[in-house]
Short mmCIF file of C-alpha atoms and ligand atoms in Angstrom, two decimals:
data_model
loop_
_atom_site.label_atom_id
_atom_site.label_comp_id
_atom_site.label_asym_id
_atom_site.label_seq_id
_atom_site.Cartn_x
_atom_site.Cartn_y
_atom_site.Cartn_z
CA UNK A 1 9.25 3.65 -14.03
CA UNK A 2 9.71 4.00 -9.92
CA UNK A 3 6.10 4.86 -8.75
CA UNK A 4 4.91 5.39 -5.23
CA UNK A 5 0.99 4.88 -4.19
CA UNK A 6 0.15 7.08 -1.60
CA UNK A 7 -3.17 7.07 0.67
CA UNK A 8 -4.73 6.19 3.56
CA UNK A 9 -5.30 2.52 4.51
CA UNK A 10 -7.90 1.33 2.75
CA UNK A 11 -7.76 3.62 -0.26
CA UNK A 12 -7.11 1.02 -2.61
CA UNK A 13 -3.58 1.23 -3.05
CA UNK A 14 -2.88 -2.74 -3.06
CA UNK A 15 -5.79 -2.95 -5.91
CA UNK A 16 -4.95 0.04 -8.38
CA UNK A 17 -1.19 -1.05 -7.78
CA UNK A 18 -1.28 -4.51 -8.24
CA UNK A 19 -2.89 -3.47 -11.85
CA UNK A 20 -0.92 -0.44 -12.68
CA UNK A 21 2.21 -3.11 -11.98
CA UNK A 22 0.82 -5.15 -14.52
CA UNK A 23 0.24 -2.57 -17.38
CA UNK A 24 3.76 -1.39 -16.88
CA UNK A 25 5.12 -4.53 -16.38
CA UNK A 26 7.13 -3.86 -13.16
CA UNK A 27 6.74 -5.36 -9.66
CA UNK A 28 4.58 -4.19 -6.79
CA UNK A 29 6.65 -3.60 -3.76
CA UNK A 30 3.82 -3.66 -1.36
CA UNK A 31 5.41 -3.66 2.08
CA UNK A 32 2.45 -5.12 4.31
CA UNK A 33 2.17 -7.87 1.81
CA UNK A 34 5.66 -8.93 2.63
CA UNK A 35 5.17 -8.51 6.22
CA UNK A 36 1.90 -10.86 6.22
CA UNK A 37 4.27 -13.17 4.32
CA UNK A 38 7.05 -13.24 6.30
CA UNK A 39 4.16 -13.54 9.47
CA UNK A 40 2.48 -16.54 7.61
CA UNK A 41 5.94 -18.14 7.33
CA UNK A 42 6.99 -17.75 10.99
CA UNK A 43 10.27 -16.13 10.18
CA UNK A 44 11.70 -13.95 13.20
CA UNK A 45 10.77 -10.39 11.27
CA UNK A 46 7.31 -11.83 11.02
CA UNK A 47 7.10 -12.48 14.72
CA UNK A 48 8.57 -9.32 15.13
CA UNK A 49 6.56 -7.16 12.98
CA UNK A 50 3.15 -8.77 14.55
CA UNK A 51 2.91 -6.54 17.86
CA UNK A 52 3.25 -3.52 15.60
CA UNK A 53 0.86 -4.95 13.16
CA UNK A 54 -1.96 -6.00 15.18
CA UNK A 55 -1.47 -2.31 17.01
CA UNK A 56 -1.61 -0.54 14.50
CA UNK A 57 1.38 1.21 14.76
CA UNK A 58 4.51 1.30 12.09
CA UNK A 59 6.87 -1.43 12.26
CA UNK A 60 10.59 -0.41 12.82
CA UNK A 61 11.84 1.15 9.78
CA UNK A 62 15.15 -0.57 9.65
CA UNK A 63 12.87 -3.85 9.32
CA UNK A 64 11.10 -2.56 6.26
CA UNK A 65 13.93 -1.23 4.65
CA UNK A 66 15.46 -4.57 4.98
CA UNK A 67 12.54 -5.95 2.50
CA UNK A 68 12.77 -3.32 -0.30
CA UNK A 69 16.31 -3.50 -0.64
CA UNK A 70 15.90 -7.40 -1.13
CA UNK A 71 12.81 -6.50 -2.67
CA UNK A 72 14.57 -3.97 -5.51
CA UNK A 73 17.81 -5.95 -5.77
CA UNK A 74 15.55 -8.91 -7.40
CA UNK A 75 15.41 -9.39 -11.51
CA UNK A 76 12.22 -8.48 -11.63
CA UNK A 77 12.43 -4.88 -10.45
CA UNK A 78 15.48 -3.88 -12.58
CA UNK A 79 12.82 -1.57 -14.90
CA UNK A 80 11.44 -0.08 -11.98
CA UNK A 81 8.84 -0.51 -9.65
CA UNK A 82 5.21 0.10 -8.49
CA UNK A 83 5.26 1.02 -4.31
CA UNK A 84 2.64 0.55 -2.10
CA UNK A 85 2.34 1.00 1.53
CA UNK A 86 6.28 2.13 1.37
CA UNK A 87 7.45 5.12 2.55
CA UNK A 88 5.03 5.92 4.81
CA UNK A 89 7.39 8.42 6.63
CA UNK A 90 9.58 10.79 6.24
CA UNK A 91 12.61 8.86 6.90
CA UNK A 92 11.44 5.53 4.47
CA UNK A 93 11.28 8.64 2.19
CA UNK A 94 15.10 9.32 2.86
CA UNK A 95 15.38 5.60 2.55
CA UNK A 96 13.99 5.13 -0.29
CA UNK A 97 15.70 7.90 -2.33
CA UNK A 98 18.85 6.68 -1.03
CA UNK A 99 18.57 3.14 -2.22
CA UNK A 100 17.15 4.27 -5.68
CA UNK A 101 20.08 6.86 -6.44
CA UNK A 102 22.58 3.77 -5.75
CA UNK A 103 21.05 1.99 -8.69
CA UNK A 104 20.75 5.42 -10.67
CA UNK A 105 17.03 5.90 -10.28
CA UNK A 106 14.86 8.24 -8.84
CA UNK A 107 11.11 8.10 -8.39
CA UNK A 108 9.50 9.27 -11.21
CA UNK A 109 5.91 10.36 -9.85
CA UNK A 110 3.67 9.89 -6.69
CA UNK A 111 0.14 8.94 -7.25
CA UNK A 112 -2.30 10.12 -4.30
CA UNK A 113 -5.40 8.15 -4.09
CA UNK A 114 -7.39 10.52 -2.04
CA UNK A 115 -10.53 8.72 -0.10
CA UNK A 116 -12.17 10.48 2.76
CA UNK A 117 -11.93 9.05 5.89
CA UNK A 118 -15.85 7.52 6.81
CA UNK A 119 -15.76 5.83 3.36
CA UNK A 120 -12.37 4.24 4.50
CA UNK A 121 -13.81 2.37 7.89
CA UNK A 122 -17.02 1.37 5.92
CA UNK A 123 -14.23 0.05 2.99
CA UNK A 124 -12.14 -1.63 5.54
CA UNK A 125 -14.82 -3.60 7.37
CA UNK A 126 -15.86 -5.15 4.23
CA UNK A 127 -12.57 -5.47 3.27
CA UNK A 128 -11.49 -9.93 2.65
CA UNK A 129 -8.73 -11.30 1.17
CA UNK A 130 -8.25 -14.49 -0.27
CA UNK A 131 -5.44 -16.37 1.61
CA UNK A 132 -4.78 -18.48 -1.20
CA UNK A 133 -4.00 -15.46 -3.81
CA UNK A 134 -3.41 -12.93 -2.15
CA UNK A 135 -6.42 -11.06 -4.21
CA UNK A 136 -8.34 -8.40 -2.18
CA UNK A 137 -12.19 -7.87 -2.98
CA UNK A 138 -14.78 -6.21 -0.71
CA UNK A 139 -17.73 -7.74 0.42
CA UNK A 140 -20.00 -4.98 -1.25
CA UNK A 141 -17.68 -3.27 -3.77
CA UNK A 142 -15.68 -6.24 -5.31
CA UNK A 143 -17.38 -9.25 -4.24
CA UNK A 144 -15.15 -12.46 -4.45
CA UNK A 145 -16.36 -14.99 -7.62
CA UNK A 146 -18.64 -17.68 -5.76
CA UNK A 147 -15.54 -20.68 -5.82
CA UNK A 148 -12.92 -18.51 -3.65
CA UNK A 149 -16.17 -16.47 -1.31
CA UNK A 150 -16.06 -19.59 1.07
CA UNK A 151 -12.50 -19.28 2.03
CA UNK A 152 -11.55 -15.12 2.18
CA UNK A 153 -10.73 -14.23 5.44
CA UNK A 154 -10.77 -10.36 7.03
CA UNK A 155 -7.56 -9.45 8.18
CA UNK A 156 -6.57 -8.95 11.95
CA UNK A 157 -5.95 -5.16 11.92
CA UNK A 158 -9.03 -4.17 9.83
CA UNK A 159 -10.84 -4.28 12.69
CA UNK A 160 -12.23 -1.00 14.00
CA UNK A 161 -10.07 -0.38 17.06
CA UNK A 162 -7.02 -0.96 14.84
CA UNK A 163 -8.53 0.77 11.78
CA UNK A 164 -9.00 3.67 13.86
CA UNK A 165 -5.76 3.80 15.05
CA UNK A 166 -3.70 2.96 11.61
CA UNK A 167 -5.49 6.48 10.12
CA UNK A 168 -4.58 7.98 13.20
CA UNK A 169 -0.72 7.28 12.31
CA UNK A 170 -2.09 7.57 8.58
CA UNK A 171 -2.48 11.33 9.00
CA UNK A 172 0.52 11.97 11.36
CA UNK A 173 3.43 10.24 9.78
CA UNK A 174 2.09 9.67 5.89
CA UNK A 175 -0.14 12.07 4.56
CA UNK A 176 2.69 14.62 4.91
CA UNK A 177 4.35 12.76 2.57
CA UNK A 178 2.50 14.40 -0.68
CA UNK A 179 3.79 17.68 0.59
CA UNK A 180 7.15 16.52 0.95
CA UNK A 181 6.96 14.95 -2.32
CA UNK A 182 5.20 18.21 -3.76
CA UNK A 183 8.54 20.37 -2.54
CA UNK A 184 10.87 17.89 -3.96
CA UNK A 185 9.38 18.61 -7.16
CA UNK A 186 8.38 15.11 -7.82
CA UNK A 187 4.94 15.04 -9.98
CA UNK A 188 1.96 14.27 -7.59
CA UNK A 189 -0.86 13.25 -9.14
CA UNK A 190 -4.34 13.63 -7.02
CA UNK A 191 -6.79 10.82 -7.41
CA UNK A 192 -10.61 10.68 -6.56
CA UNK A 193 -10.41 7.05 -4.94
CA UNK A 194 -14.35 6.76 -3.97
CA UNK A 195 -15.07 5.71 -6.97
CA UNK A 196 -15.53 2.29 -8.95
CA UNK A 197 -12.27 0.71 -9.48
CA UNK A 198 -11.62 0.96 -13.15
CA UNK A 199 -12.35 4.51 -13.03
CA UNK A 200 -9.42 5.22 -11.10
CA UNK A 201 -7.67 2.69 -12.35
CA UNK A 202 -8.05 4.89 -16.24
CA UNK A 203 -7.64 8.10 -14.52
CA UNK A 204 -4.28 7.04 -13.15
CA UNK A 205 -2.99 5.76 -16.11
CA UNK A 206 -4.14 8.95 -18.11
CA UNK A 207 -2.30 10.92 -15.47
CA UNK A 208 1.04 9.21 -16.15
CA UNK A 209 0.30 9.21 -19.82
CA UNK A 210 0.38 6.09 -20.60
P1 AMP B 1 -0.66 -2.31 4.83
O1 AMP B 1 -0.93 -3.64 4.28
O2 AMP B 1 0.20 -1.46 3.91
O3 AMP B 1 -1.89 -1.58 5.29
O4 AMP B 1 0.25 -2.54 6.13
C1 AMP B 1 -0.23 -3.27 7.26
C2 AMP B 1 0.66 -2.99 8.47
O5 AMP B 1 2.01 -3.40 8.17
C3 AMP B 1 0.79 -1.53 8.86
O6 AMP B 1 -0.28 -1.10 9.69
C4 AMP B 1 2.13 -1.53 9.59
O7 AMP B 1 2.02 -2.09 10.87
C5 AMP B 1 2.95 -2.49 8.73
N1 AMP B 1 3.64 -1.80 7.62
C6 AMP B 1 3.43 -1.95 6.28
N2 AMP B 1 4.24 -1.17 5.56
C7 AMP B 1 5.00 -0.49 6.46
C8 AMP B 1 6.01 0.49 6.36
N3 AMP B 1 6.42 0.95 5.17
N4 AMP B 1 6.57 0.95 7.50
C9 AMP B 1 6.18 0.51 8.71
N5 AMP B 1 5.21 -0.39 8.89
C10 AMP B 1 4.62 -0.90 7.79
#
């Protein structure tokens, strides 16, 4: 199954996907992750992709589509794939359709995790991530176990300036991606994020029937 998460920043995408992927046993392709990895490693695309990064802004899309090609060509994603953060234009859209059909798959559905915005900048500013893991928790919400809550660290661009800015892009260049999704006849399924994360988590997998 070839899923894409849609949603602001903040809306929990890297959380519900990272256990959708595991209940249907495919990978997460979760573009910022790979971008923070390639930034941690020093590689030129991580250099690159910083300036966009700490702005706010969308890195180039010929860099990202660069990652999910590597990304889907891997064993692990032969039986699909969960997406997260990826397309989050128009074009990635184009992209991504592209690069599916070439391996004679489509995306099956699009899962919307709707949040509204003032519960997103309260998320994001409680919003750590363990730099060993990878794991995301919240402050507040999802509190890190006591062992790993001395070392989570808040990332760069979830600060408020930035945060600001990456729903501003959010709402330009994304969110008319359910539409476009919606007219391709693709199966968009509407989520009520602000709420505790198992809840959507069930909701989402009742959606896609599983
Ligand atoms: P995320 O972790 O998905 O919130 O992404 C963090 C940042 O990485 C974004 O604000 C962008 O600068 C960049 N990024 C992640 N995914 C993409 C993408 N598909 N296209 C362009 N830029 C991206």
């Amino acid at each position: 199954m070839d899923l894409i998460l849609l949603g602001a920043p903040g809306a929990g995408k890297g959380t519900q996907g990272a256990l959708l992927a595991t209940r249907l046993a495919v990978p997460k392709i979760a573009t910022g992750d790979m971008l923070r990895d390639a930034l941690r490693q020093g590689t030129p695309l991580g250099l690159e992709a910083k300036r966009y990064m700490d702005a706010g802004e969308l890195v180039p899309d010929s860099v990202v589509l660069g990652l999910v090609r590597e990304a889907l060509a891997g064993p692990a994603a032969q039986g699909g794939a969960v997406f997260d953060g990826y397309p989050r234009n128009v074009a990635q859209a184009a992209s991504l359709a592209g690069l599916l059909d070439e391996i004679g798959r489509g995306i099956d559905a699009v899962v919307y995790i709707d949040v509204p915005e003032d519960a997103i900048v309260s998320r994001m500013s409680g919003r750590r991530t363990d730099p060993e893991t990878g794991t995301v928790y919240h402050v507040e919400f999802n509190p890190p176990p006591a062992e790993i809550a001395a070392r989570v660290v808040q990332r760069a661009d979830d600060l408020e300036d930035t945060v600001r800015r990456r729903l501003a892009v959010y709402r330009e260049t994304t969110a008319p991606l359910v539409a476009f999704y919606e007219d391709a006849g693709i199966p968009v399924h509407r989520v009520d994020g602000d709420r505790a994360i198992e809840q959507v988590q069930d909701e989402i997998m009742g959606l896609l029937g599983r």
